[in-house]
PDB file of C-alpha atoms in Angstrom:
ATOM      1  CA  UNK A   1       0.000   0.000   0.000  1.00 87.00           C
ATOM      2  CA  UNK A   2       1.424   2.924  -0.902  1.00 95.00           C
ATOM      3  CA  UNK A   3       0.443   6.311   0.669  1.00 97.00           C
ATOM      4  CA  UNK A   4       1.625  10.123  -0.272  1.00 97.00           C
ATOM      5  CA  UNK A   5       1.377  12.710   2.134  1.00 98.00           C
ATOM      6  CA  UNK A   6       1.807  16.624   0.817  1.00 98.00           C
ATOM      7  CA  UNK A   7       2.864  19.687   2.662  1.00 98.00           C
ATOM      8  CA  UNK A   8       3.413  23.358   2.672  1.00 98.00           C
ATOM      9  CA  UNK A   9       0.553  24.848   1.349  1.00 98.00           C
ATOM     10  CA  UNK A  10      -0.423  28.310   2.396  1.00 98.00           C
ATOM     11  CA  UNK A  11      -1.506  31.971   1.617  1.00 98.00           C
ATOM     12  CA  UNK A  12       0.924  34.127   0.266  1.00 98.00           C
ATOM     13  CA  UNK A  13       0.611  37.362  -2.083  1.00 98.00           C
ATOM     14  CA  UNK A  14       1.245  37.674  -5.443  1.00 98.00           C
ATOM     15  CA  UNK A  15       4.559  37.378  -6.467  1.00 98.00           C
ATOM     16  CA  UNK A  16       5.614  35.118  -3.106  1.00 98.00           C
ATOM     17  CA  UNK A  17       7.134  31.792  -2.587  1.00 98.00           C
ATOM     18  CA  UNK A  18       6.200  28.340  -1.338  1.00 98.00           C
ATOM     19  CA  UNK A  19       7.614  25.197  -0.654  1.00 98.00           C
ATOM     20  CA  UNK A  20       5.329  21.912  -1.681  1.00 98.00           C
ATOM     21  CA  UNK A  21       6.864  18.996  -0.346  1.00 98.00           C
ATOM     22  CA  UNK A  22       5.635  15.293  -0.312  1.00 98.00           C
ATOM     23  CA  UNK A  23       6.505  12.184   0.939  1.00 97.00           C
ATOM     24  CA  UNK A  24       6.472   8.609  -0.227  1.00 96.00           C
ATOM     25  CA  UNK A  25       5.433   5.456   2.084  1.00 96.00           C
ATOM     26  CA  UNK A  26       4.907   1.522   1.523  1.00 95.00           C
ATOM     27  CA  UNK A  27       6.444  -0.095  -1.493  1.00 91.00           C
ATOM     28  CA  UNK A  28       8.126   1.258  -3.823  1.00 90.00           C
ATOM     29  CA  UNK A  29       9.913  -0.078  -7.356  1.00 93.00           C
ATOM     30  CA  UNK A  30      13.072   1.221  -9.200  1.00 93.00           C
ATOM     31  CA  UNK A  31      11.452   2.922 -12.058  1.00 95.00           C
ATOM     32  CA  UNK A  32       9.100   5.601 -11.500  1.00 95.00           C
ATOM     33  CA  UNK A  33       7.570   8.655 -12.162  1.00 97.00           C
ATOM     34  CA  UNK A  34       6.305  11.034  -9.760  1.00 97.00           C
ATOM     35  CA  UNK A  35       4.929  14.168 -10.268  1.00 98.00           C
ATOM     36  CA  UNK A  36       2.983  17.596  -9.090  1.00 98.00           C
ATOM     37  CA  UNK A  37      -0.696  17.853 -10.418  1.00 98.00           C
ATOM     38  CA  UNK A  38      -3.172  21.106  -9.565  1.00 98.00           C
ATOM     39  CA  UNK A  39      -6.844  21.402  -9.963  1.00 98.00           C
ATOM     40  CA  UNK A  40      -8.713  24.434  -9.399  1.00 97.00           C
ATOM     41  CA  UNK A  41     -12.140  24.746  -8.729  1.00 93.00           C
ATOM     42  CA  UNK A  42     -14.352  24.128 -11.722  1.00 95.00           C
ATOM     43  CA  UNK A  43     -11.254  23.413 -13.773  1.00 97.00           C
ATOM     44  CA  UNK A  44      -9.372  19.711 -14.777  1.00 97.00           C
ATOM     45  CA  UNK A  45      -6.591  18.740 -12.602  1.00 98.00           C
ATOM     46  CA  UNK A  46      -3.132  19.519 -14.893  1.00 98.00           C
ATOM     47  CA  UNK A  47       0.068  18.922 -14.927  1.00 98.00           C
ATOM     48  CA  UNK A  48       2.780  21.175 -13.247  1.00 98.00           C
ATOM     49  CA  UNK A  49       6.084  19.009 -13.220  1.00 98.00           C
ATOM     50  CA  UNK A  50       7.043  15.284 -13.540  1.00 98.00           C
ATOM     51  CA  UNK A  51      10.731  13.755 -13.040  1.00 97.00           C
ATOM     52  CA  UNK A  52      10.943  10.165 -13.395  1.00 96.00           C
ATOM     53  CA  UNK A  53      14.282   7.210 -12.517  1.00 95.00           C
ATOM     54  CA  UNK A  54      15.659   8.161 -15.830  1.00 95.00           C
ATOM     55  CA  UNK A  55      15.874  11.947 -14.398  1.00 92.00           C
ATOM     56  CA  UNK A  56      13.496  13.591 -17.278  1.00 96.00           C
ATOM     57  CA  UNK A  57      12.244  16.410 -15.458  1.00 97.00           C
ATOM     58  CA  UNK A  58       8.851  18.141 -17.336  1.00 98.00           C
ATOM     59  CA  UNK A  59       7.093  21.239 -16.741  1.00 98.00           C
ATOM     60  CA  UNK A  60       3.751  22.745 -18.222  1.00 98.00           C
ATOM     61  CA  UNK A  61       4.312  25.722 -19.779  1.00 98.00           C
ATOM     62  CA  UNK A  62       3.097  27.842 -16.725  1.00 98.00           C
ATOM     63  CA  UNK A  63       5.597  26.745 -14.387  1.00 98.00           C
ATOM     64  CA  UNK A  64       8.325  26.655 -16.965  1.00 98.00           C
ATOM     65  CA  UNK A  65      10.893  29.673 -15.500  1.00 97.00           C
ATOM     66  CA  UNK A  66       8.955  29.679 -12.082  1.00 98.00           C
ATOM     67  CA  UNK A  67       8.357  26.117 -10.456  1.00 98.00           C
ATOM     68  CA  UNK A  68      11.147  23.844  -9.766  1.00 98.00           C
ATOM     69  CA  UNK A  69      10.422  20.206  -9.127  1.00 98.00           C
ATOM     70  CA  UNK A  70      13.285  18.047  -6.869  1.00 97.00           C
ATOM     71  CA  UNK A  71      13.607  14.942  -5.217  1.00 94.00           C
ATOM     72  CA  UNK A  72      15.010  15.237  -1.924  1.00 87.00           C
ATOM     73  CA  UNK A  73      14.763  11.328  -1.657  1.00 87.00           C
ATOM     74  CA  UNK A  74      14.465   8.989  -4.809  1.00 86.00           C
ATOM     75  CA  UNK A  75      10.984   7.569  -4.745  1.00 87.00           C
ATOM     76  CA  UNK A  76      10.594   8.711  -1.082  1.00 93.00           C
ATOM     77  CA  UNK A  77      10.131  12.670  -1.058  1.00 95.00           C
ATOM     78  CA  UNK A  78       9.372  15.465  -3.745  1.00 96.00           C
ATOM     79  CA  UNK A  79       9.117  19.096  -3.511  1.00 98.00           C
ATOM     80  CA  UNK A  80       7.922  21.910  -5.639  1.00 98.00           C
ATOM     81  CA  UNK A  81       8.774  25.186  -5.448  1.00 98.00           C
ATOM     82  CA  UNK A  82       7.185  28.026  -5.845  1.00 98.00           C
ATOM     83  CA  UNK A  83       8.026  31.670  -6.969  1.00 98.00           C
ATOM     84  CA  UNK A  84       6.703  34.455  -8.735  1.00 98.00           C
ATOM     85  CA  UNK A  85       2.888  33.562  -7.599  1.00 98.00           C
ATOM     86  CA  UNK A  86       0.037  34.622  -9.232  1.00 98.00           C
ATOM     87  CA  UNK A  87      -3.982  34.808  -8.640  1.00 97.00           C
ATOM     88  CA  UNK A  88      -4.163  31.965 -11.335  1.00 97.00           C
ATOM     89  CA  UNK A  89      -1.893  29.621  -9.527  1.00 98.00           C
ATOM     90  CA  UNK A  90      -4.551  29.247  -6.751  1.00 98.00           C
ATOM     91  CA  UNK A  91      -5.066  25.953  -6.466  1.00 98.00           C
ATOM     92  CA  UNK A  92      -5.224  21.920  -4.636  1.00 98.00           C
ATOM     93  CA  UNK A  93      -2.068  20.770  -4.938  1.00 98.00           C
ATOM     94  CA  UNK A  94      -1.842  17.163  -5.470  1.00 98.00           C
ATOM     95  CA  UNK A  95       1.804  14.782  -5.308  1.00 98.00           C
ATOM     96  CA  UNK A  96       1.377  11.622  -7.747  1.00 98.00           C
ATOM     97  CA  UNK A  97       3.489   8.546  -8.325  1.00 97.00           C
ATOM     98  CA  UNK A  98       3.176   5.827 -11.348  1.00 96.00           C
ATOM     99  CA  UNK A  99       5.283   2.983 -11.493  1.00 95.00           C
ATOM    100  CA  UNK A 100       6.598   3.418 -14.918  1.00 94.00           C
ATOM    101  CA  UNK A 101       8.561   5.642 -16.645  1.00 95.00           C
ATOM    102  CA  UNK A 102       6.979   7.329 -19.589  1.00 95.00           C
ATOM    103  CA  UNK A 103       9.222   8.678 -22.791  1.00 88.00           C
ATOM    104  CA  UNK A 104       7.106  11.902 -23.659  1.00 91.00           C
ATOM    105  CA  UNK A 105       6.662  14.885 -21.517  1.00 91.00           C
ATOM    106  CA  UNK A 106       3.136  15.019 -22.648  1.00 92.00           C
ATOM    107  CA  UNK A 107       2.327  11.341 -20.829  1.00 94.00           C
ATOM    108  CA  UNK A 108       4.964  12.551 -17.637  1.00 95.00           C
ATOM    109  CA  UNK A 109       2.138  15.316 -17.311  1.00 96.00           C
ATOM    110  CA  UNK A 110      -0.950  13.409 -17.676  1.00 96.00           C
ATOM    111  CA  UNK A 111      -3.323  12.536 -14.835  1.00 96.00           C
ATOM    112  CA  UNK A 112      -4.204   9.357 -16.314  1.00 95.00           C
ATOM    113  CA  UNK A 113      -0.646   7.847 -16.182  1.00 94.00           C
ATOM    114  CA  UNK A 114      -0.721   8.122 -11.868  1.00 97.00           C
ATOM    115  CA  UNK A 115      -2.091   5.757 -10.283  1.00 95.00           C
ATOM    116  CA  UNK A 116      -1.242   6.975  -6.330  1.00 97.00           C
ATOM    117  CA  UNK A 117      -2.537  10.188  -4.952  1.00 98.00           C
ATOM    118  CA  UNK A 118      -2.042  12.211  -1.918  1.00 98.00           C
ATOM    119  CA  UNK A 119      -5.125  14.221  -0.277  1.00 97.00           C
ATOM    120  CA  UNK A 120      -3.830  17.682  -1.640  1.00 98.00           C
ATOM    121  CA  UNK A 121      -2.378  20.757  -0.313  1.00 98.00           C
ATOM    122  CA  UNK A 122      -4.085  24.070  -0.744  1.00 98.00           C
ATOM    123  CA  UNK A 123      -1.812  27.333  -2.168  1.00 98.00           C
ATOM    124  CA  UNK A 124      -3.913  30.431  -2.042  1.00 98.00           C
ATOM    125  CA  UNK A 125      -2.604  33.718  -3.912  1.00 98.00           C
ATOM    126  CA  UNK A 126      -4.185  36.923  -3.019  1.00 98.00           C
ATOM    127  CA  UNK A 127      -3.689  40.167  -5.152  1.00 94.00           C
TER     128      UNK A 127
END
């Protein structure tokens, strides 16, 4: 059974930082993927960054320049950063994790490749 447990949501203003971190429990396998997924309300969850065992890192365009994914544990804990928040990046904040690794950045960033979800963490930008 394999559980993922996020962190470090908050309220901050536009053009502030935050730190999303999650971490990995129960079994895990040598390749991977693992990944940062968002879903506003009314909107689709989407992709923000991927990295996988091979170390292909992916961002959506939106994060490109801004967001910085990192494992601070292979298969065991992932972070996000944050900077340069906007309104629009208001958000849940959801870690994933597929066992697989996938060889376009368009299937790293797809919902439907994850099978393991953590509840969520809220970021909230004011203006």
């Amino acid at each position: 059974q394999v559980q993922l447990v996020e962190s470090g949501g908050g309220s901050v203003q536009r053009g502030g930082s935050l730190r999303l971190s999650c971490v990995v429990s129960g079994n895990t396998y040598r390749s991977y993927s693992m990944a940062w997924f968002r879903e506003a309300p009314g909107k689709e969850r989407e992709g923000v960054a991927a990295i996988d065992s091979d170390l292909n890192i992916s961002y959506a365009d939106f994060a490109k320049g801004r967001f910085t994914i990192s494992e601070d544990s292979p298969r065991r804990s992932l972070s996000l950063q944050l900077n340069n928040l906007s309104p629009e990046d208001t958000a849940m904040y959801y870690c994933a994790v597929a066992w697989a690794v996938y060889g376009h950045a368009s299937h790293r960033l797809s919902r439907l490749g994850y099978g393991h979800w953590g509840q969520g963490t809220q970021v909230t930008v004011s203006s």
